[in-house]
mmCIF file of C-alpha atoms in Angstrom:
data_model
loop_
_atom_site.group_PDB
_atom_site.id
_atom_site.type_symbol
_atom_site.label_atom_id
_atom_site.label_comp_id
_atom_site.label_asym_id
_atom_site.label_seq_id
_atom_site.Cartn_x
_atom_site.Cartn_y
_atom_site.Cartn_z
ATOM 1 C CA UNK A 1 127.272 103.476 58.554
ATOM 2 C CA UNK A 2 123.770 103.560 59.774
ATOM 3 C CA UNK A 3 122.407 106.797 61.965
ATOM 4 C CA UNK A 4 122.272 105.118 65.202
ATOM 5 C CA UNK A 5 126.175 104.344 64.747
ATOM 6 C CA UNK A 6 126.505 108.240 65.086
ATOM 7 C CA UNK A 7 124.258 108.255 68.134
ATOM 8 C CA UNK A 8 125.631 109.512 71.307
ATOM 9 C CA UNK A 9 123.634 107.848 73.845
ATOM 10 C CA UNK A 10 121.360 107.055 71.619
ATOM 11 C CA UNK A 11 120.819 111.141 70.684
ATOM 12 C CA UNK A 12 121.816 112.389 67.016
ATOM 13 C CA UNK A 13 121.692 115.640 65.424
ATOM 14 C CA UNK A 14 119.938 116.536 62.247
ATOM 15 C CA UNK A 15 123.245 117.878 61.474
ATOM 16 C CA UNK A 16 125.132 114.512 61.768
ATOM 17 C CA UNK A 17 121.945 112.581 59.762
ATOM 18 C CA UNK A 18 122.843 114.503 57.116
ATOM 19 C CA UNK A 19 126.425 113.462 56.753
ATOM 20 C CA UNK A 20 124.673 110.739 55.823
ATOM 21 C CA UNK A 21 122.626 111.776 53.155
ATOM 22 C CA UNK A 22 119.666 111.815 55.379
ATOM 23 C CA UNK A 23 117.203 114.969 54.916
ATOM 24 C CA UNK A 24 114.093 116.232 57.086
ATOM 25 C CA UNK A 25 111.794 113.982 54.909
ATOM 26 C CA UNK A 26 114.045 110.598 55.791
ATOM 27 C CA UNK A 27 113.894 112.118 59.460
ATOM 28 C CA UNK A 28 110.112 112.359 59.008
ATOM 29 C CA UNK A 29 109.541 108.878 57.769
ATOM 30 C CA UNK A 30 111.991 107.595 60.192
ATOM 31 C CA UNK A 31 109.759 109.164 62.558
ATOM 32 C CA UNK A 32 106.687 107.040 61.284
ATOM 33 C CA UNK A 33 107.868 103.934 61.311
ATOM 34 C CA UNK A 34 109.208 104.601 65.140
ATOM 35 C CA UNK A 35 112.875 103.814 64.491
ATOM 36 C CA UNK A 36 113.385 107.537 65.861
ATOM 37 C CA UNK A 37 112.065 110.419 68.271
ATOM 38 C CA UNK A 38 112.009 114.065 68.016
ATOM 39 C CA UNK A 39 113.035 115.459 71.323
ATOM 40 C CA UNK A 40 113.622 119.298 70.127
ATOM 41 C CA UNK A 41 114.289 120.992 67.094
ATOM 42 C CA UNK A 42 117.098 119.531 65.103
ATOM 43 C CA UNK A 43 117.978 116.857 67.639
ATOM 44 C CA UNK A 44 116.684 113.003 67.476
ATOM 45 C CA UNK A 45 116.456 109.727 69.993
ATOM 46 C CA UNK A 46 117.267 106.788 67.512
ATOM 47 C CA UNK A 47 115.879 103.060 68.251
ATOM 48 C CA UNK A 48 119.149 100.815 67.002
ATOM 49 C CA UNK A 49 117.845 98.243 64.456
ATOM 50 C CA UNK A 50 116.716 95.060 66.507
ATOM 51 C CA UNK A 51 117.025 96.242 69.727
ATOM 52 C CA UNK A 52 113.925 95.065 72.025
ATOM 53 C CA UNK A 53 112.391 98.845 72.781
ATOM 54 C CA UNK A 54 113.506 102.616 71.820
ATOM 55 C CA UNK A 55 115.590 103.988 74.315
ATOM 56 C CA UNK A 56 112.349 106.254 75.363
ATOM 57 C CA UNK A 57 110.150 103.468 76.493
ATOM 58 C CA UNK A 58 110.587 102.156 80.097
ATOM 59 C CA UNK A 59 109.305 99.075 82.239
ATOM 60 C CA UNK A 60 106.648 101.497 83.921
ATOM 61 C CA UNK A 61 105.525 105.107 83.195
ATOM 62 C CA UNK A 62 107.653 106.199 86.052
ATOM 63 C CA UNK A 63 110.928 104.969 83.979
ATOM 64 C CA UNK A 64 109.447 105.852 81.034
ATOM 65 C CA UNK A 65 109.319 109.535 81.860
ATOM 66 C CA UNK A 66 112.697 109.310 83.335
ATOM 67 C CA UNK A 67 113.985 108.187 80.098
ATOM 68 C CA UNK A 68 112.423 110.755 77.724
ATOM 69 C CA UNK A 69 113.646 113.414 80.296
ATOM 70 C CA UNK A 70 117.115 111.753 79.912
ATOM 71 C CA UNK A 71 117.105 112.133 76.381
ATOM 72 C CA UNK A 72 115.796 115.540 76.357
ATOM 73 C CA UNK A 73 118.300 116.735 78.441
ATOM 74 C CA UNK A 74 120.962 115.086 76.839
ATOM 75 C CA UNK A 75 120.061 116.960 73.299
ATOM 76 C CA UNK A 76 119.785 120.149 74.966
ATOM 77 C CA UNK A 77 123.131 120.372 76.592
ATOM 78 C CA UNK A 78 124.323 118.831 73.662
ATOM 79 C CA UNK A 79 122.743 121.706 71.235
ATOM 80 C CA UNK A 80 124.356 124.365 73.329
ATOM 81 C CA UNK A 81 127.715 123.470 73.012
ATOM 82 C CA UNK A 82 128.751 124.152 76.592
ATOM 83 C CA UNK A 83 127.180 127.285 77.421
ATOM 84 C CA UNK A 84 124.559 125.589 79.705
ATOM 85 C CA UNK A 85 124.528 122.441 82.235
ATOM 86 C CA UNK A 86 122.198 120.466 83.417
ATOM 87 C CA UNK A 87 120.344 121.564 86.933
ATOM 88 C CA UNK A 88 117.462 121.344 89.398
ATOM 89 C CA UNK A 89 115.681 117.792 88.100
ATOM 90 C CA UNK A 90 117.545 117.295 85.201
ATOM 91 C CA UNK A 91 120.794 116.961 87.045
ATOM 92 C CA UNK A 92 118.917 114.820 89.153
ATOM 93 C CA UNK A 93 117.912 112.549 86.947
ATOM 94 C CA UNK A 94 121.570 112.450 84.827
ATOM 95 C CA UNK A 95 122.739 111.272 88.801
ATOM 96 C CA UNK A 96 120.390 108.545 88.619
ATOM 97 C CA UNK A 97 118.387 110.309 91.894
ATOM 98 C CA UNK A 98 114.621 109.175 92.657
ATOM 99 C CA UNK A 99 112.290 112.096 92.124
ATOM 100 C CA UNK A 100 108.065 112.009 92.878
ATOM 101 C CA UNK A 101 106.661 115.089 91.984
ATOM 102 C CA UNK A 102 108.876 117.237 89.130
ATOM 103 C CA UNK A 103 108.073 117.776 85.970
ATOM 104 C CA UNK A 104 109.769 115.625 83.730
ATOM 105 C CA UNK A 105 108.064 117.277 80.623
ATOM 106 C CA UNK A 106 110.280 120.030 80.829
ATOM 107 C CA UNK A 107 114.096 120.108 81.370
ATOM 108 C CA UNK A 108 116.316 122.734 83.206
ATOM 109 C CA UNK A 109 119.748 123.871 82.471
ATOM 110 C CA UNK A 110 121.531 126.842 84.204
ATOM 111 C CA UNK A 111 123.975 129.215 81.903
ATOM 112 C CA UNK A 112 127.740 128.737 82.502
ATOM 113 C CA UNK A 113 128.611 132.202 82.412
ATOM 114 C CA UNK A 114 125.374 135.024 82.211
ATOM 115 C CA UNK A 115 122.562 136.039 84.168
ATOM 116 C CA UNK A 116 119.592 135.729 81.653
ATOM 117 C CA UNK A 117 116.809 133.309 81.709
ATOM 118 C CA UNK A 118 114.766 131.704 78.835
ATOM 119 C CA UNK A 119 111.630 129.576 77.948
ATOM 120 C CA UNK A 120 111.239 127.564 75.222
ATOM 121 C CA UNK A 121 109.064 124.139 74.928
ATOM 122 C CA UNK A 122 109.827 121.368 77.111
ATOM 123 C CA UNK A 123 113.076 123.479 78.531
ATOM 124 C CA UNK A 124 113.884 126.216 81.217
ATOM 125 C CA UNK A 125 117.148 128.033 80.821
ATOM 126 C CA UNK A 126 117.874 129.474 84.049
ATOM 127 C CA UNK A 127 120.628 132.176 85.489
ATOM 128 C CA UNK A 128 124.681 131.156 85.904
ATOM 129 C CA UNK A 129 124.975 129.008 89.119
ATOM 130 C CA UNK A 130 128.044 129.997 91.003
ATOM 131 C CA UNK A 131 129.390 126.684 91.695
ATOM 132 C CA UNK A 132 131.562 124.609 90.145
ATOM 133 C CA UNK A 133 129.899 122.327 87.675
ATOM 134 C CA UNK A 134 130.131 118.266 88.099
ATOM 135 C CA UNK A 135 130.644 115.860 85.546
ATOM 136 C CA UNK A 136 127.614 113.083 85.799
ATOM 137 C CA UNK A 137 128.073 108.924 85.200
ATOM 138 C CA UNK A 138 126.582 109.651 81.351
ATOM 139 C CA UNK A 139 129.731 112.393 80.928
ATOM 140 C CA UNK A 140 127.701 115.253 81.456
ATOM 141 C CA UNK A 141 128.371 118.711 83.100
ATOM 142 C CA UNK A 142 125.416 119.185 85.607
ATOM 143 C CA UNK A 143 124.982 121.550 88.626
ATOM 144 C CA UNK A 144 126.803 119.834 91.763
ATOM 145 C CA UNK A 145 124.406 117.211 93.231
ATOM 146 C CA UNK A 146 123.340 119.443 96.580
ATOM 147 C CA UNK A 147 122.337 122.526 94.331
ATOM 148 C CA UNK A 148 120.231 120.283 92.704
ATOM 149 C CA UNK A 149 118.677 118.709 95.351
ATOM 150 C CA UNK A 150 117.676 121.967 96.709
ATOM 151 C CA UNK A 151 116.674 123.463 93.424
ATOM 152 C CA UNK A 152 113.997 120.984 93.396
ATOM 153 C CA UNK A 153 111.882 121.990 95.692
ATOM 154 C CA UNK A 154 111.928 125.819 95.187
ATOM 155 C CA UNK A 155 110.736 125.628 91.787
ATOM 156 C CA UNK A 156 107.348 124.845 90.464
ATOM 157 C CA UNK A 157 106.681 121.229 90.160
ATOM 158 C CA UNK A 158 104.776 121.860 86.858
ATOM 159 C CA UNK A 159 103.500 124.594 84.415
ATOM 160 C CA UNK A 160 100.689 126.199 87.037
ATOM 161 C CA UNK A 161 101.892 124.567 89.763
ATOM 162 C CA UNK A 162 103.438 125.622 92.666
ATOM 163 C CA UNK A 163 106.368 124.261 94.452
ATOM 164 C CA UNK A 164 106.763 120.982 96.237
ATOM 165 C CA UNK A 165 109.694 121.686 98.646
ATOM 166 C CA UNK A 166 109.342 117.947 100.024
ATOM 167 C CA UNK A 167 111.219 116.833 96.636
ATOM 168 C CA UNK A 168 113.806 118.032 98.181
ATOM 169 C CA UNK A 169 114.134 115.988 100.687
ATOM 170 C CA UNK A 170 113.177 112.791 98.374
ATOM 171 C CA UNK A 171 116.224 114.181 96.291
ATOM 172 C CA UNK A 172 118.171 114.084 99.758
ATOM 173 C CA UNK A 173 117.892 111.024 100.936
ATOM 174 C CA UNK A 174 118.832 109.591 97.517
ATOM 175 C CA UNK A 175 121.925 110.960 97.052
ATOM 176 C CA UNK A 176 123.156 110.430 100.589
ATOM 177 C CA UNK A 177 121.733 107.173 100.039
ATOM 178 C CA UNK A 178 124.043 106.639 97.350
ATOM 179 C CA UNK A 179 127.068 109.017 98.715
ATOM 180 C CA UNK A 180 126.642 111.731 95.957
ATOM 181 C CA UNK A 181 126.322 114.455 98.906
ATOM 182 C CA UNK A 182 126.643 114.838 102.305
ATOM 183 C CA UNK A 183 124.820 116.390 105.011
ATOM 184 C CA UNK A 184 126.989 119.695 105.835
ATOM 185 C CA UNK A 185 127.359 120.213 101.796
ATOM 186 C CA UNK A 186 123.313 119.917 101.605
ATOM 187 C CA UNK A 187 123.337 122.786 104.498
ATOM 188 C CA UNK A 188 125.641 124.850 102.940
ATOM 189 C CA UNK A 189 123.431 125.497 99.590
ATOM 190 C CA UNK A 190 120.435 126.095 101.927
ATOM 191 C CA UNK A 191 122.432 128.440 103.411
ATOM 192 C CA UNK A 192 123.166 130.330 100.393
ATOM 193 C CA UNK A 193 119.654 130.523 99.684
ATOM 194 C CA UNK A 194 118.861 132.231 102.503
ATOM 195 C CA UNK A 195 115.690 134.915 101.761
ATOM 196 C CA UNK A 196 115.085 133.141 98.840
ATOM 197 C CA UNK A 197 111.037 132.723 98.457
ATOM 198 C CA UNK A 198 109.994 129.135 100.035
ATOM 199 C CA UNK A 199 113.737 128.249 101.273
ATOM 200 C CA UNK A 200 112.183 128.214 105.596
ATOM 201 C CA UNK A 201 110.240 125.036 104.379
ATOM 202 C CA UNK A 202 112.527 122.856 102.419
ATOM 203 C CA UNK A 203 115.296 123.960 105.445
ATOM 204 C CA UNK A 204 113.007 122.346 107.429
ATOM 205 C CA UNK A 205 112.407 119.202 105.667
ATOM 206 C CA UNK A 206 116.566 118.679 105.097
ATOM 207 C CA UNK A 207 117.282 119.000 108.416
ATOM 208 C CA UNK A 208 115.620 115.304 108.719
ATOM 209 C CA UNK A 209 117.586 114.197 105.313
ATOM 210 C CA UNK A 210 118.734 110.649 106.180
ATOM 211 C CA UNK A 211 120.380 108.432 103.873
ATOM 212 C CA UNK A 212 119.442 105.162 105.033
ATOM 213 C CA UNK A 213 115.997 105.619 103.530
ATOM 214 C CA UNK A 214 116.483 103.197 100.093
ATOM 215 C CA UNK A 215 113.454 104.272 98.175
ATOM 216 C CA UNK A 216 110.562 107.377 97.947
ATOM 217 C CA UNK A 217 108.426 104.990 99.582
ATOM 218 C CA UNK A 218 110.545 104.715 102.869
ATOM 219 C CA UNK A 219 110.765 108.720 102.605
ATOM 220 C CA UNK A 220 107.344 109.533 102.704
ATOM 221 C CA UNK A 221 106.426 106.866 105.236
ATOM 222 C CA UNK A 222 109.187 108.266 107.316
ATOM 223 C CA UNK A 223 108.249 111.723 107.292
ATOM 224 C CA UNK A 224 104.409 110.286 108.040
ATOM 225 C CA UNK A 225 105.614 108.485 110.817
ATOM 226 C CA UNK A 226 107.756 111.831 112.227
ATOM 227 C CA UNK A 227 104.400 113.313 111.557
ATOM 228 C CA UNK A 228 102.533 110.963 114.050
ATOM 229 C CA UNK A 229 105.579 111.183 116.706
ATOM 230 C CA UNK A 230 106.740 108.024 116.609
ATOM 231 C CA UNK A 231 110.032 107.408 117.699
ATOM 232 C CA UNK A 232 112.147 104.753 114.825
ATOM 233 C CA UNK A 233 115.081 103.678 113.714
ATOM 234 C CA UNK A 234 115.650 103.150 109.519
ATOM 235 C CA UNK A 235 117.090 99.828 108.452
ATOM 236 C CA UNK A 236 117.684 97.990 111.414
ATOM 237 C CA UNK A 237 118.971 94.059 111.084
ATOM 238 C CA UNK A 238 117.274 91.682 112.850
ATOM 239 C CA UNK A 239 118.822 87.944 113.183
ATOM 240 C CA UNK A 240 116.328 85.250 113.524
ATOM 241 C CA UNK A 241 117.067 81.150 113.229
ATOM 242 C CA UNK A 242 120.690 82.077 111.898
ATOM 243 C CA UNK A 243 119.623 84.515 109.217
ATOM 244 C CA UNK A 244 119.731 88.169 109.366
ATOM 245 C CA UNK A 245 117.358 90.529 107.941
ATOM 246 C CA UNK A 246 117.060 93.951 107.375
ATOM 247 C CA UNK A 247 113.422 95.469 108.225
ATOM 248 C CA UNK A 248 112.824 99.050 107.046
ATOM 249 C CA UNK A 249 111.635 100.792 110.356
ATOM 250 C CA UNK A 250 111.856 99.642 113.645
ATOM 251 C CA UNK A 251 110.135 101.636 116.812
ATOM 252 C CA UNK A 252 112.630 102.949 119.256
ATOM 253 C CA UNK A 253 109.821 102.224 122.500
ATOM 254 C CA UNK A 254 108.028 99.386 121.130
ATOM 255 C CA UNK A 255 109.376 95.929 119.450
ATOM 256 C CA UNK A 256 107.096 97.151 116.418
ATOM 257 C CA UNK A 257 108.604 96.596 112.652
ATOM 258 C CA UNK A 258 107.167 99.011 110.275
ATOM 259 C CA UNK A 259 107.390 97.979 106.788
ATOM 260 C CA UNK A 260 106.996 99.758 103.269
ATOM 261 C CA UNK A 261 106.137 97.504 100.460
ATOM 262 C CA UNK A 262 107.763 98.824 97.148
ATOM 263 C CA UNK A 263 106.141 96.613 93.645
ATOM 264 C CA UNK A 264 109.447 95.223 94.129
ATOM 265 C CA UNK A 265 108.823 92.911 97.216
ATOM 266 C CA UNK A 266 105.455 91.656 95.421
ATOM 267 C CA UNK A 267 107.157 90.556 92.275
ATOM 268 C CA UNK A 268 110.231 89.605 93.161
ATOM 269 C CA UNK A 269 111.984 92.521 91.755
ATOM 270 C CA UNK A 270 110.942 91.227 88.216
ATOM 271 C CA UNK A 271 109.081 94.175 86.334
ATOM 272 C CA UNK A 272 106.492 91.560 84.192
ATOM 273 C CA UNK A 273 106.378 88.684 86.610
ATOM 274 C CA UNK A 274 104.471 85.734 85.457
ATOM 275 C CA UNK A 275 101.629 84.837 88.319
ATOM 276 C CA UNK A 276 103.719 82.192 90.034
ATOM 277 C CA UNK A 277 107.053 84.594 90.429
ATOM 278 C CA UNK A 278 104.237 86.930 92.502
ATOM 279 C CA UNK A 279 102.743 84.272 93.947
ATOM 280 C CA UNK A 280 106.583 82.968 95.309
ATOM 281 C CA UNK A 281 107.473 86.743 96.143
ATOM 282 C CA UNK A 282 104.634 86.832 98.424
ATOM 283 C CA UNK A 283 104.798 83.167 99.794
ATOM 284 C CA UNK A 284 108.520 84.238 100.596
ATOM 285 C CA UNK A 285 107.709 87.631 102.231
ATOM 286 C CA UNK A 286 105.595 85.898 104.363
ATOM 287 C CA UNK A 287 107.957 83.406 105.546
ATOM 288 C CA UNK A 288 110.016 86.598 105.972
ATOM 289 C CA UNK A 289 107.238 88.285 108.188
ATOM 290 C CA UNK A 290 107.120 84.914 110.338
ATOM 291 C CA UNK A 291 110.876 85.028 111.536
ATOM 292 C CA UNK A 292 110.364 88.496 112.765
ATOM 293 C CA UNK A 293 107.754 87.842 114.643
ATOM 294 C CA UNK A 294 109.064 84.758 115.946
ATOM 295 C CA UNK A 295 111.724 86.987 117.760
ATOM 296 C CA UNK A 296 108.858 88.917 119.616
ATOM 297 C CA UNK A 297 108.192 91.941 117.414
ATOM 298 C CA UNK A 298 104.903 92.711 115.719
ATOM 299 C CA UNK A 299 104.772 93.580 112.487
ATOM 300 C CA UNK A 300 102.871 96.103 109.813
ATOM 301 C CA UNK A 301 103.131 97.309 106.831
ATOM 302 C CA UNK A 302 102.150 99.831 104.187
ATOM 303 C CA UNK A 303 102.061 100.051 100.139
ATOM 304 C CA UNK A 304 102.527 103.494 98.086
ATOM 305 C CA UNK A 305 99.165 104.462 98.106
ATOM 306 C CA UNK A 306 98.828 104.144 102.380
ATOM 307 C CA UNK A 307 101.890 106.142 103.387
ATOM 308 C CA UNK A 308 100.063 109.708 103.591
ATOM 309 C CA UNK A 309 96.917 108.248 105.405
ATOM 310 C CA UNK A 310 97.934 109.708 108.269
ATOM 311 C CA UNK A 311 94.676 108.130 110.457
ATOM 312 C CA UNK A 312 95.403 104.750 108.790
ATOM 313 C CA UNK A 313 99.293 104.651 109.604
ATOM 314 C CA UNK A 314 98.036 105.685 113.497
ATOM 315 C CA UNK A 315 95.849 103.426 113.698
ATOM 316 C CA UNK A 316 97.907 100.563 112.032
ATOM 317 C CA UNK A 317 101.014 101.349 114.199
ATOM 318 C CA UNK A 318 98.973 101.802 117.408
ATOM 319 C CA UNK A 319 97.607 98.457 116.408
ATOM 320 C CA UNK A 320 100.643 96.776 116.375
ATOM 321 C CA UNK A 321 101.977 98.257 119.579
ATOM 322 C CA UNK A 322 98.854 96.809 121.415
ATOM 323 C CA UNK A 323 99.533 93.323 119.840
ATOM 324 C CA UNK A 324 103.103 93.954 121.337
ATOM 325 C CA UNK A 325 102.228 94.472 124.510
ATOM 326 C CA UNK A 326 99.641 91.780 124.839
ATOM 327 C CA UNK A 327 102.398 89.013 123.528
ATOM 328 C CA UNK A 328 104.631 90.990 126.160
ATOM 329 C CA UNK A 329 102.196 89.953 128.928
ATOM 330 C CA UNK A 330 101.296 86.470 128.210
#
């Protein structure tokens, strides 16, 4: 038997290693030659003999932090035994729920049954929550899904940091997204929060929690556009030459589309596309951009880096509502 064999999604124990005969120095050299990870004391990541990456590498540095954090967290709940369960963006992340700003150099756990707290590198032990625990896909007990999403954005985003309480509702839309929560259960934890420090501003971001929003892009351009006081509707289907599609914003007053543009719709959804998969995605997107316009809307768009411009989404929007009108009048 080799150690990965006694991996647990893909975590081991220096305690299982050496039923095997394997010591801190094997772990060590191991360590070297990059066949395992060290996530905390006593508790390993292995890399399974031929496999094409570790388990701690990603496509991007987005999954790649996810990944590590998944590990982590996995060793830690693992390492005490059921006395703790996952919480705020470590439950999160064991869901499979989008996050932007957390730190996912540190995992958090909540006590099953005491009141203390506790520090230690790369984790946060915080008090007993009060409700019920939840199993998680992996088969792991985390906090239930709402707690979560509201722990996120009352606590700091990073070490010196302060809190980011729009997580929260990037958390939200996720897991109604994905029907992990729903609206009154969201309500209900913000309700028992009530006087705690910073809980007026993520109440106000939930109460515009929407689940049709499929990405953190769509989120933030959302709340920008709410911002701006634009009037939309999220995923609406449009039908054009016998085909349906499904455009990501469209204005209530105005036959204006309002697109995000995730990596996804540039690459096809591949994560190394070769230059002619790009060059196709885009070619097709186009084509895509055509057909709406060919049933009388305008169209614009925004990528990651655009969606808190407030002045340029204004401007872009208003933009498009004047090309509207003019196509409205010839």
């Amino acid at each position: 038997m080799e150690l990965h064999e006694l991996a647990r999604d893909s975590v081991v124990s220096a305690a299982e290693a050496a039923q095997l005969g394997l010591g801190p120095s094997d772990l060590r050299r191991m360590r070297r030659l990059g066949s395992v990870r060290r996530l905390i004391r006593g508790w390993y990541a292995v890399c399974p003999p031929g496999a094409p990456t570790p388990p701690w590498e990603g496509a991007d540095h987005f999954d790649t932090a996810r990944r590590q954090h998944r590990l982590l967290t996995v060793a830690l709940i693992r390492s005490f035994e059921g006395r703790a369960v996952a919480s705020h963006q470590s439950a999160l992340v064991l869901h499979d729920i989008p996050l932007w700003k957390s730190d996912l150099a540190t995992a958090h756990l909540c006590r099953r049954r005491d009141d203390h707290s506790r520090h230690r590198p790369a984790a946060t032990l915080h008090p007993a929550c009060q409700a019920e625990p939840v199993l998680s896909p992996p088969g792991y007990l985390t906090v239930p899904v709402p707690q979560a999403v509201v722990q996120v954005g009352l606590h700091p985003v990073g070490p010196g940091r302060g809190t980011f309480p729009f997580e929260s509702l990037v958390a939200a839309d996720a897991a109604l997204h994905h029907g992990l929560t729903t609206l009154d259960e969201i309500q209900q934890v913000v309700h028992a929060h009530a006087g705690h420090p910073g809980i007026a501003g993520v109440r106000r971001l939930l109460e515009r929690a929407d689940g049709r929003h499929e990405s953190v892009g769509e989120t933030r351009l959302a709340h920008t556009l709410r911002l701006l006081g634009y009037r939309f509707t999220p995923q609406v289907w449009v039908t054009a030459e016998g085909r349906r599609w499904r455009a990501d914003f469209e204005l209530d007053d105005e036959p204006v589309i309002v697109e995000f543009d995730g990596l996804a719709k540039y690459t096809g959804g591949l994560p190394n596309p070769t230059p002619e998969q790009s060059r196709q995605a885009l070619a097709t997107e186009k084509w895509r951009e055509d057909r709406l316009r060919d049933t009388g809307r305008e169209v614009t768009r925004f990528v990651w880096a655009e969606v808190d411009d407030l002045p340029l989404v204004r401007s872009r929007v208003d933009a498009a509502i004047v090309r509207s009108r003019r196509r409205l009048r010839i």
